[in-house]
Amino acid sequence: MTEAADKDVPRAMHDMGGVSRYMCEPIDKEPHELTDFDREVDAIRQILGMKGVMSVDELRRGIEALPEADYLRLSYYERWLQAITATLLRKGVIAEAELQAVLGAAP
Amino acid sequence: MTLLETDSGRLLAALRGLLAEKGITDRAEIAERIAVTDAATPERGAAMVAKAWVDPGFRALMLADGAQAAESLGIPMRGMPPLGVLENTPDLHHLVVCTLCSCYPRAVLGYPPFWFKSTSYRARAVRDPEGVLAEWGTVLPASATIRVVDSTADYRWMVLPMRPEGTDGWSEERLAALVREGDMIGVTVPQLA
Amino acid sequence: MIAPGTRVRVRDDWPETRGPCHIRTPHYLRGETGTVTRHLGDFPNPEDLAFDRPAPRLPLYHVQFDIRRLWADGTPGADLLVEVFEPWLEVTS
């Protein structure tokens, strides 16, 4: 199947249903255990949702806003962490200066 | 340094610290949430499937309202999205995908597996479901047509597979042990070992 | 409310080209025709929720499509059920 078989449309990157370039790509069926990092990001996202700090749709919007190269480079939960942080910054839940101060401090 | 250039481990530590400082959440609450999430596994869905195979009343409830059926087995559903149940028959086989992200019936199956979130599964399932099933070696009876369900909005979908031949008289527990994660998404069908 | 069995066309609209948005109607359905099978309930509009705006509840439907009508090389005989919000649907019959 060729790229030419795709509808000639302004598709967003995450909107993957039926996209030709993936049609011949095998599916990786290996389990890939989650890491502690993955579990913590997942839990934080749930807590922020339950407390009304940010919705799952805001998370998705944040993931969809990632530049394509970053979307493809980052792992699944790294995308989530990027989207969560960007959303909290935009909503003023945390401030850019605060974040930079913490990141600048010794690890 | 921009957000996208920041090391993910350091970013998570920074976020965790700021959320604690602001009283939004703390390590104990995060640990508790992880434990609750880890407790949801495909065994929950398998218990529902096995009960539906032996109890017509439960099967009817499950098809009408998956969340209520799950709750009746003690599976916590509060705050979870509605659960729809898709019944496989000799003529119809369901396959669930989320082409836009990774919507998954987590309350009854747990975290989505890696393949469910992969670009190739998300892209191919809606256009080439037969080829996707072949990746798992799944062969359907000639009578069966495939119905793909793209989870785009507020529902989460699980498949109620067909009970395999040769399981007459089996207990619910023994039946439940047959049912795997993939059977409840539709990439596989339950098999006798 | 759109009754089950009604033929509908998914709007051939591309908000992606007009600026930041969040859409739950996949690109492969835009402009395509299907059949409403079920009203699934009314849910807050995700296009608003994504921007933390007040989100009116909208009717959500399961709409059935023939895969071969969407892709000429799709699995023969297979069909597809997708959740679509009412503002994306135009009744054709």
Short mmCIF file of C-alpha atoms in Angstrom, two decimals:
data_model
loop_
_atom_site.label_atom_id
_atom_site.label_comp_id
_atom_site.label_asym_id
_atom_site.label_seq_id
_atom_site.Cartn_x
_atom_site.Cartn_y
_atom_site.Cartn_z
CA MET A 1 0.00 0.00 0.00
CA THR A 2 1.28 3.43 -0.79
CA GLU A 3 1.02 6.84 0.74
CA ALA A 4 -1.04 7.78 -2.31
CA ALA A 5 -3.84 5.59 -0.94
CA ASP A 6 -4.32 8.05 1.94
CA LYS A 7 -7.00 10.64 1.82
CA ASP A 8 -5.40 13.96 0.95
CA VAL A 9 -6.45 15.67 4.14
CA PRO A 10 -4.94 17.89 6.85
CA ARG A 11 -4.84 15.05 9.37
CA ALA A 12 -3.41 15.70 12.83
CA MET A 13 -0.46 13.47 13.72
CA HIS A 14 -2.18 11.58 16.55
CA ASP A 15 -5.22 10.83 14.35
CA MET A 16 -3.86 7.53 13.07
CA GLY A 17 -6.79 5.43 11.91
CA GLY A 18 -6.06 3.82 8.53
CA VAL A 19 -2.93 5.86 7.80
CA SER A 20 -1.04 4.13 4.95
CA ARG A 21 2.49 4.52 6.24
CA TYR A 22 1.73 2.17 9.15
CA MET A 23 -0.20 -0.46 7.20
CA CYS A 24 2.75 -2.78 6.66
CA GLU A 25 4.28 -2.19 10.09
CA PRO A 26 4.10 -5.30 12.29
CA ILE A 27 2.55 -4.98 15.74
CA ASP A 28 4.93 -5.31 18.69
CA LYS A 29 3.07 -7.79 20.92
CA GLU A 30 5.73 -7.98 23.64
CA PRO A 31 4.47 -7.07 27.15
CA HIS A 32 6.81 -4.08 27.93
CA GLU A 33 6.37 -3.86 31.71
CA LEU A 34 5.58 -0.39 33.03
CA THR A 35 8.31 1.39 34.97
CA ASP A 36 7.94 3.23 38.29
CA PHE A 37 8.10 6.45 36.25
CA ASP A 38 5.17 5.30 34.09
CA ARG A 39 3.05 4.32 37.08
CA GLU A 40 3.69 7.59 38.90
CA VAL A 41 2.83 9.77 35.89
CA ASP A 42 -0.34 7.73 35.38
CA ALA A 43 -1.30 8.14 39.06
CA ILE A 44 -0.63 11.89 39.08
CA ARG A 45 -2.80 12.33 35.98
CA GLN A 46 -5.64 10.46 37.69
CA ILE A 47 -5.33 12.52 40.86
CA LEU A 48 -5.31 15.82 38.93
CA GLY A 49 -8.46 14.65 37.13
CA MET A 50 -10.27 13.55 40.29
CA LYS A 51 -9.47 16.87 41.96
CA GLY A 52 -10.66 18.89 38.99
CA VAL A 53 -7.23 20.42 38.37
CA MET A 54 -7.15 19.23 34.76
CA SER A 55 -9.33 17.00 32.60
CA VAL A 56 -8.37 14.04 30.44
CA ASP A 57 -9.33 16.14 27.41
CA GLU A 58 -6.80 18.79 28.46
CA LEU A 59 -4.20 16.01 28.71
CA ARG A 60 -5.05 14.83 25.20
CA ARG A 61 -4.96 18.36 23.83
CA GLY A 62 -1.51 18.77 25.38
CA ILE A 63 -0.26 15.52 23.83
CA GLU A 64 -1.70 16.49 20.45
CA ALA A 65 0.08 19.86 20.64
CA LEU A 66 3.54 18.24 20.86
CA PRO A 67 5.72 18.80 17.78
CA GLU A 68 5.72 15.63 15.67
CA ALA A 69 9.41 14.88 16.20
CA ASP A 70 8.94 15.07 19.98
CA TYR A 71 5.72 13.05 19.86
CA LEU A 72 7.58 10.24 18.09
CA ARG A 73 10.75 10.56 20.22
CA LEU A 74 9.12 10.56 23.64
CA SER A 75 7.75 7.45 25.33
CA TYR A 76 4.04 7.18 26.02
CA TYR A 77 4.24 8.43 29.60
CA GLU A 78 6.90 11.03 28.76
CA ARG A 79 4.29 12.58 26.46
CA TRP A 80 1.85 12.57 29.33
CA LEU A 81 4.34 14.27 31.65
CA GLN A 82 5.04 16.95 29.04
CA ALA A 83 1.32 17.54 28.50
CA ILE A 84 0.54 17.63 32.23
CA THR A 85 3.33 20.11 32.94
CA ALA A 86 2.45 22.35 30.01
CA THR A 87 -1.22 22.37 31.03
CA LEU A 88 -0.46 23.22 34.67
CA LEU A 89 1.84 26.04 33.53
CA ARG A 90 -0.75 27.45 31.14
CA LYS A 91 -3.48 27.34 33.78
CA GLY A 92 -1.23 29.00 36.33
CA VAL A 93 -1.38 26.05 38.73
CA ILE A 94 2.41 26.20 38.72
CA ALA A 95 4.57 29.10 37.55
CA GLU A 96 7.38 28.90 35.02
CA ALA A 97 9.79 30.56 37.46
CA GLU A 98 8.95 28.05 40.19
CA LEU A 99 9.52 25.14 37.86
CA GLN A 100 12.83 26.52 36.60
CA ALA A 101 13.95 27.16 40.18
CA VAL A 102 13.28 23.55 41.15
CA LEU A 103 14.89 22.20 37.98
CA GLY A 104 17.90 24.47 38.49
CA ALA A 105 18.48 23.24 42.02
CA ALA A 106 20.78 20.28 42.64
CA PRO A 107 19.12 17.01 41.59
CA MET B 1 16.21 24.88 29.05
CA THR B 2 12.82 24.27 27.45
CA LEU B 3 10.30 21.85 28.84
CA LEU B 4 10.83 19.45 25.94
CA GLU B 5 14.58 19.35 26.55
CA THR B 6 14.24 18.56 30.24
CA ASP B 7 15.17 15.07 31.38
CA SER B 8 11.93 13.26 32.17
CA GLY B 9 13.06 11.89 35.53
CA ARG B 10 14.06 15.35 36.74
CA LEU B 11 10.86 16.86 35.41
CA LEU B 12 8.75 14.31 37.26
CA ALA B 13 10.67 14.97 40.48
CA ALA B 14 10.16 18.72 40.04
CA LEU B 15 6.45 18.33 39.35
CA ARG B 16 6.01 15.98 42.31
CA GLY B 17 7.71 18.54 44.56
CA LEU B 18 5.65 21.48 43.32
CA LEU B 19 2.36 19.58 43.64
CA ALA B 20 3.27 18.69 47.23
CA GLU B 21 4.33 22.28 48.03
CA LYS B 22 0.96 23.53 46.79
CA GLY B 23 -0.98 20.90 48.72
CA ILE B 24 -2.42 19.36 45.56
CA THR B 25 -1.09 15.87 46.19
CA ASP B 26 1.72 14.09 47.99
CA ARG B 27 3.77 10.92 47.85
CA ALA B 28 1.36 8.95 50.04
CA GLU B 29 -1.62 9.81 47.88
CA ILE B 30 0.30 8.98 44.70
CA ALA B 31 1.40 5.64 46.17
CA GLU B 32 -2.18 4.84 47.11
CA ARG B 33 -3.39 5.70 43.59
CA ILE B 34 -0.70 3.49 42.07
CA ALA B 35 -1.79 0.61 44.30
CA VAL B 36 -5.45 1.07 43.33
CA THR B 37 -4.53 1.19 39.64
CA ASP B 38 -2.25 -1.85 39.85
CA ALA B 39 -5.10 -3.80 41.45
CA ALA B 40 -7.17 -3.57 38.26
CA THR B 41 -6.09 -6.50 36.08
CA PRO B 42 -7.66 -8.57 33.28
CA GLU B 43 -8.76 -11.07 35.95
CA ARG B 44 -11.62 -8.67 36.68
CA GLY B 45 -12.88 -8.75 33.12
CA ALA B 46 -12.34 -12.50 32.95
CA ALA B 47 -14.52 -13.00 36.03
CA MET B 48 -17.30 -11.02 34.32
CA VAL B 49 -16.99 -13.07 31.13
CA ALA B 50 -17.07 -16.38 32.99
CA LYS B 51 -20.13 -15.34 34.97
CA ALA B 52 -21.88 -14.22 31.79
CA TRP B 53 -21.20 -17.66 30.30
CA VAL B 54 -22.97 -19.47 33.13
CA ASP B 55 -25.59 -16.94 34.26
CA PRO B 56 -28.04 -15.61 31.62
CA GLY B 57 -29.33 -12.93 33.99
CA PHE B 58 -25.84 -11.57 34.53
CA ARG B 59 -25.13 -11.77 30.81
CA ALA B 60 -28.22 -9.64 30.09
CA LEU B 61 -27.17 -7.09 32.72
CA MET B 62 -23.61 -6.99 31.38
CA LEU B 63 -24.78 -6.31 27.82
CA ALA B 64 -27.23 -3.64 29.00
CA ASP B 65 -24.91 -1.87 31.46
CA GLY B 66 -21.35 -3.09 31.80
CA ALA B 67 -20.54 -0.78 34.71
CA GLN B 68 -23.48 -2.02 36.78
CA ALA B 69 -22.53 -5.61 36.03
CA ALA B 70 -18.93 -4.93 37.10
CA GLU B 71 -20.10 -3.24 40.29
CA SER B 72 -22.29 -6.20 41.16
CA LEU B 73 -19.07 -8.28 41.28
CA GLY B 74 -17.41 -5.75 43.57
CA ILE B 75 -15.31 -4.08 40.87
CA PRO B 76 -14.97 -0.36 41.73
CA MET B 77 -16.53 1.73 38.93
CA ARG B 78 -17.13 5.06 40.65
CA GLY B 79 -15.71 7.92 38.62
CA MET B 80 -15.02 5.57 35.71
CA PRO B 81 -16.38 6.12 32.19
CA PRO B 82 -19.43 4.08 31.10
CA LEU B 83 -18.53 0.50 30.13
CA GLY B 84 -20.05 -0.95 26.97
CA VAL B 85 -19.93 -4.69 26.33
CA LEU B 86 -19.81 -6.10 22.78
CA GLU B 87 -21.06 -9.66 22.42
CA ASN B 88 -19.32 -11.97 19.97
CA THR B 89 -21.52 -14.51 18.16
CA PRO B 90 -20.81 -17.13 15.47
CA ASP B 91 -21.65 -14.42 12.92
CA LEU B 92 -20.04 -11.34 14.46
CA HIS B 93 -16.58 -10.75 15.96
CA HIS B 94 -15.71 -7.45 17.66
CA LEU B 95 -12.30 -5.76 17.73
CA VAL B 96 -11.70 -2.69 19.92
CA VAL B 97 -9.21 0.09 19.10
CA CYS B 98 -8.67 3.75 19.95
CA THR B 99 -7.24 5.43 16.85
CA LEU B 100 -6.96 8.87 18.50
CA CYS B 101 -5.21 7.95 21.74
CA SER B 102 -5.44 4.85 23.95
CA CYS B 103 -8.93 4.69 25.50
CA TYR B 104 -9.14 1.30 27.20
CA PRO B 105 -11.54 -0.36 29.66
CA ARG B 106 -9.05 0.08 32.48
CA ALA B 107 -11.53 -0.56 35.30
CA VAL B 108 -11.93 -4.16 34.16
CA LEU B 109 -8.69 -4.87 32.22
CA GLY B 110 -6.08 -2.66 33.91
CA TYR B 111 -3.41 -0.63 32.14
CA PRO B 112 -3.57 -0.87 28.34
CA PRO B 113 -0.91 -3.18 26.92
CA PHE B 114 1.91 -1.74 24.84
CA TRP B 115 0.52 -3.02 21.54
CA PHE B 116 -2.84 -1.36 22.11
CA LYS B 117 -1.07 2.03 22.32
CA SER B 118 1.21 1.37 19.33
CA THR B 119 0.91 3.33 16.10
CA SER B 120 0.66 0.19 13.97
CA TYR B 121 -2.25 -1.28 15.96
CA ARG B 122 -4.07 2.07 16.06
CA ALA B 123 -3.60 2.66 12.34
CA ARG B 124 -4.26 -0.85 11.05
CA ALA B 125 -7.18 -2.08 13.18
CA VAL B 126 -9.80 0.10 11.46
CA ARG B 127 -8.64 -0.58 7.88
CA ASP B 128 -7.13 -4.07 7.96
CA PRO B 129 -8.72 -5.85 10.95
CA GLU B 130 -8.28 -9.24 9.27
CA GLY B 131 -4.53 -8.60 8.97
CA VAL B 132 -4.38 -7.48 12.60
CA LEU B 133 -6.09 -10.67 13.78
CA ALA B 134 -3.62 -12.67 11.66
CA GLU B 135 -0.76 -11.10 13.65
CA TRP B 136 -2.10 -13.02 16.64
CA GLY B 137 -2.81 -16.11 14.53
CA THR B 138 -6.51 -15.64 15.19
CA VAL B 139 -8.73 -17.39 12.66
CA LEU B 140 -12.47 -16.77 12.74
CA PRO B 141 -15.17 -19.14 11.52
CA ALA B 142 -16.06 -18.48 7.87
CA SER B 143 -19.50 -17.28 8.97
CA ALA B 144 -18.10 -14.42 11.06
CA THR B 145 -17.86 -10.82 9.95
CA ILE B 146 -15.63 -8.39 11.80
CA ARG B 147 -16.95 -5.28 13.51
CA VAL B 148 -14.26 -2.83 14.61
CA VAL B 149 -15.16 -0.43 17.42
CA ASP B 150 -13.13 2.79 17.52
CA SER B 151 -13.31 4.22 21.07
CA THR B 152 -13.36 7.90 20.24
CA ALA B 153 -15.42 9.38 23.05
CA ASP B 154 -16.93 8.70 26.46
CA TYR B 155 -17.48 4.94 26.47
CA ARG B 156 -14.93 2.24 27.13
CA TRP B 157 -15.59 -1.03 25.33
CA MET B 158 -14.85 -4.65 26.18
CA VAL B 159 -15.66 -7.78 24.21
CA LEU B 160 -17.71 -10.66 25.61
CA PRO B 161 -16.09 -13.56 23.72
CA MET B 162 -17.82 -16.84 22.88
CA ARG B 163 -17.49 -19.72 25.33
CA PRO B 164 -15.20 -22.34 23.83
CA GLU B 165 -16.55 -25.81 22.93
CA GLY B 166 -15.67 -28.56 25.37
CA THR B 167 -16.22 -26.56 28.56
CA ASP B 168 -19.60 -27.98 29.59
CA GLY B 169 -19.95 -28.25 33.32
CA TRP B 170 -16.86 -26.17 34.07
CA SER B 171 -16.90 -23.96 37.15
CA GLU B 172 -16.85 -20.17 36.81
CA GLU B 173 -13.30 -20.12 38.19
CA ARG B 174 -12.04 -22.64 35.68
CA LEU B 175 -13.75 -20.75 32.85
CA ALA B 176 -12.33 -17.41 34.01
CA ALA B 177 -8.81 -18.85 33.87
CA LEU B 178 -9.30 -19.40 30.12
CA VAL B 179 -10.02 -15.75 29.37
CA ARG B 180 -7.08 -13.56 28.44
CA GLU B 181 -6.71 -9.80 28.00
CA GLY B 182 -6.66 -10.05 24.19
CA ASP B 183 -9.90 -12.05 24.14
CA MET B 184 -11.69 -9.09 25.73
CA ILE B 185 -10.32 -6.65 23.11
CA GLY B 186 -10.91 -9.09 20.27
CA VAL B 187 -7.39 -9.73 18.95
CA THR B 188 -7.69 -13.33 20.19
CA VAL B 189 -10.45 -15.76 21.14
CA PRO B 190 -10.47 -18.01 24.23
CA GLN B 191 -8.81 -21.36 23.61
CA LEU B 192 -8.61 -24.59 25.56
CA ALA B 193 -4.98 -25.07 26.59
CA MET C 1 -32.46 13.20 18.67
CA ILE C 2 -31.45 11.05 15.70
CA ALA C 3 -33.27 7.71 15.54
CA PRO C 4 -31.42 4.40 15.04
CA GLY C 5 -31.40 3.44 11.36
CA THR C 6 -31.04 7.03 10.16
CA ARG C 7 -28.46 7.60 7.43
CA VAL C 8 -26.04 10.37 8.36
CA ARG C 9 -23.09 12.11 6.79
CA VAL C 10 -20.16 13.17 8.95
CA ARG C 11 -19.41 16.86 8.35
CA ASP C 12 -16.53 17.42 5.97
CA ASP C 13 -15.02 20.00 8.28
CA TRP C 14 -11.37 20.48 9.25
CA PRO C 15 -11.01 22.59 12.42
CA GLU C 16 -7.35 21.43 12.44
CA THR C 17 -6.70 23.98 9.69
CA ARG C 18 -8.12 26.88 11.71
CA GLY C 19 -5.94 26.82 14.81
CA PRO C 20 -5.65 25.02 18.14
CA CYS C 21 -8.42 22.49 18.67
CA HIS C 22 -9.20 19.07 20.10
CA ILE C 23 -11.46 16.84 18.04
CA ARG C 24 -12.79 13.35 18.71
CA THR C 25 -14.14 12.77 15.21
CA PRO C 26 -11.41 10.86 13.34
CA HIS C 27 -10.16 12.29 10.04
CA TYR C 28 -11.08 9.13 8.15
CA LEU C 29 -14.81 9.74 8.74
CA ARG C 30 -15.08 13.33 7.54
CA GLY C 31 -17.52 13.56 4.64
CA GLU C 32 -18.40 9.84 4.92
CA THR C 33 -21.88 8.35 5.19
CA GLY C 34 -22.98 5.83 7.81
CA THR C 35 -25.97 4.65 9.83
CA VAL C 36 -26.83 5.61 13.40
CA THR C 37 -27.22 2.43 15.45
CA ARG C 38 -27.72 3.79 18.97
CA HIS C 39 -27.89 6.94 21.10
CA LEU C 40 -25.25 6.31 23.78
CA GLY C 41 -26.22 9.20 26.06
CA ASP C 42 -25.37 12.88 26.37
CA PHE C 43 -21.84 13.92 27.34
CA PRO C 44 -19.98 17.23 27.82
CA ASN C 45 -18.42 18.41 24.57
CA PRO C 46 -14.74 17.33 24.64
CA GLU C 47 -13.89 20.15 22.22
CA ASP C 48 -14.71 22.55 25.10
CA LEU C 49 -13.40 20.40 27.96
CA ALA C 50 -9.98 20.36 26.31
CA PHE C 51 -9.79 24.15 26.70
CA ASP C 52 -11.38 24.26 30.17
CA ARG C 53 -14.43 26.07 28.76
CA PRO C 54 -18.03 25.48 29.88
CA ALA C 55 -18.98 22.29 28.03
CA PRO C 56 -22.62 21.74 27.01
CA ARG C 57 -23.81 18.12 26.99
CA LEU C 58 -24.26 16.79 23.48
CA PRO C 59 -25.98 13.64 22.21
CA LEU C 60 -23.42 10.93 21.39
CA TYR C 61 -24.22 8.22 18.85
CA HIS C 62 -22.76 4.97 17.67
CA VAL C 63 -22.52 5.27 13.90
CA GLN C 64 -21.80 2.29 11.66
CA PHE C 65 -19.66 2.49 8.52
CA ASP C 66 -18.69 -0.03 5.84
CA ILE C 67 -14.88 -0.34 5.97
CA ARG C 68 -14.66 -0.94 2.20
CA ARG C 69 -16.42 2.39 1.62
CA LEU C 70 -13.73 4.13 3.68
CA TRP C 71 -10.73 2.31 2.18
CA ALA C 72 -10.86 0.41 -1.11
CA ASP C 73 -8.31 -2.08 0.27
CA GLY C 74 -10.06 -2.51 3.64
CA THR C 75 -11.09 -5.94 4.98
CA PRO C 76 -14.07 -7.09 2.85
CA GLY C 77 -17.37 -7.38 4.71
CA ALA C 78 -16.04 -5.74 7.87
CA ASP C 79 -17.74 -2.75 9.40
CA LEU C 80 -16.81 -0.09 11.90
CA LEU C 81 -18.67 1.46 14.85
CA VAL C 82 -17.53 4.91 15.98
CA GLU C 83 -18.82 7.27 18.69
CA VAL C 84 -19.72 10.60 17.06
CA PHE C 85 -21.23 13.72 18.65
CA GLU C 86 -24.41 15.13 17.10
CA PRO C 87 -23.00 18.46 15.77
CA TRP C 88 -20.72 16.40 13.48
CA LEU C 89 -23.68 14.60 11.86
CA GLU C 90 -25.98 15.67 9.02
CA VAL C 91 -29.09 13.58 8.38
CA THR C 92 -29.15 12.54 4.72
CA SER C 93 -32.40 10.59 4.51
#
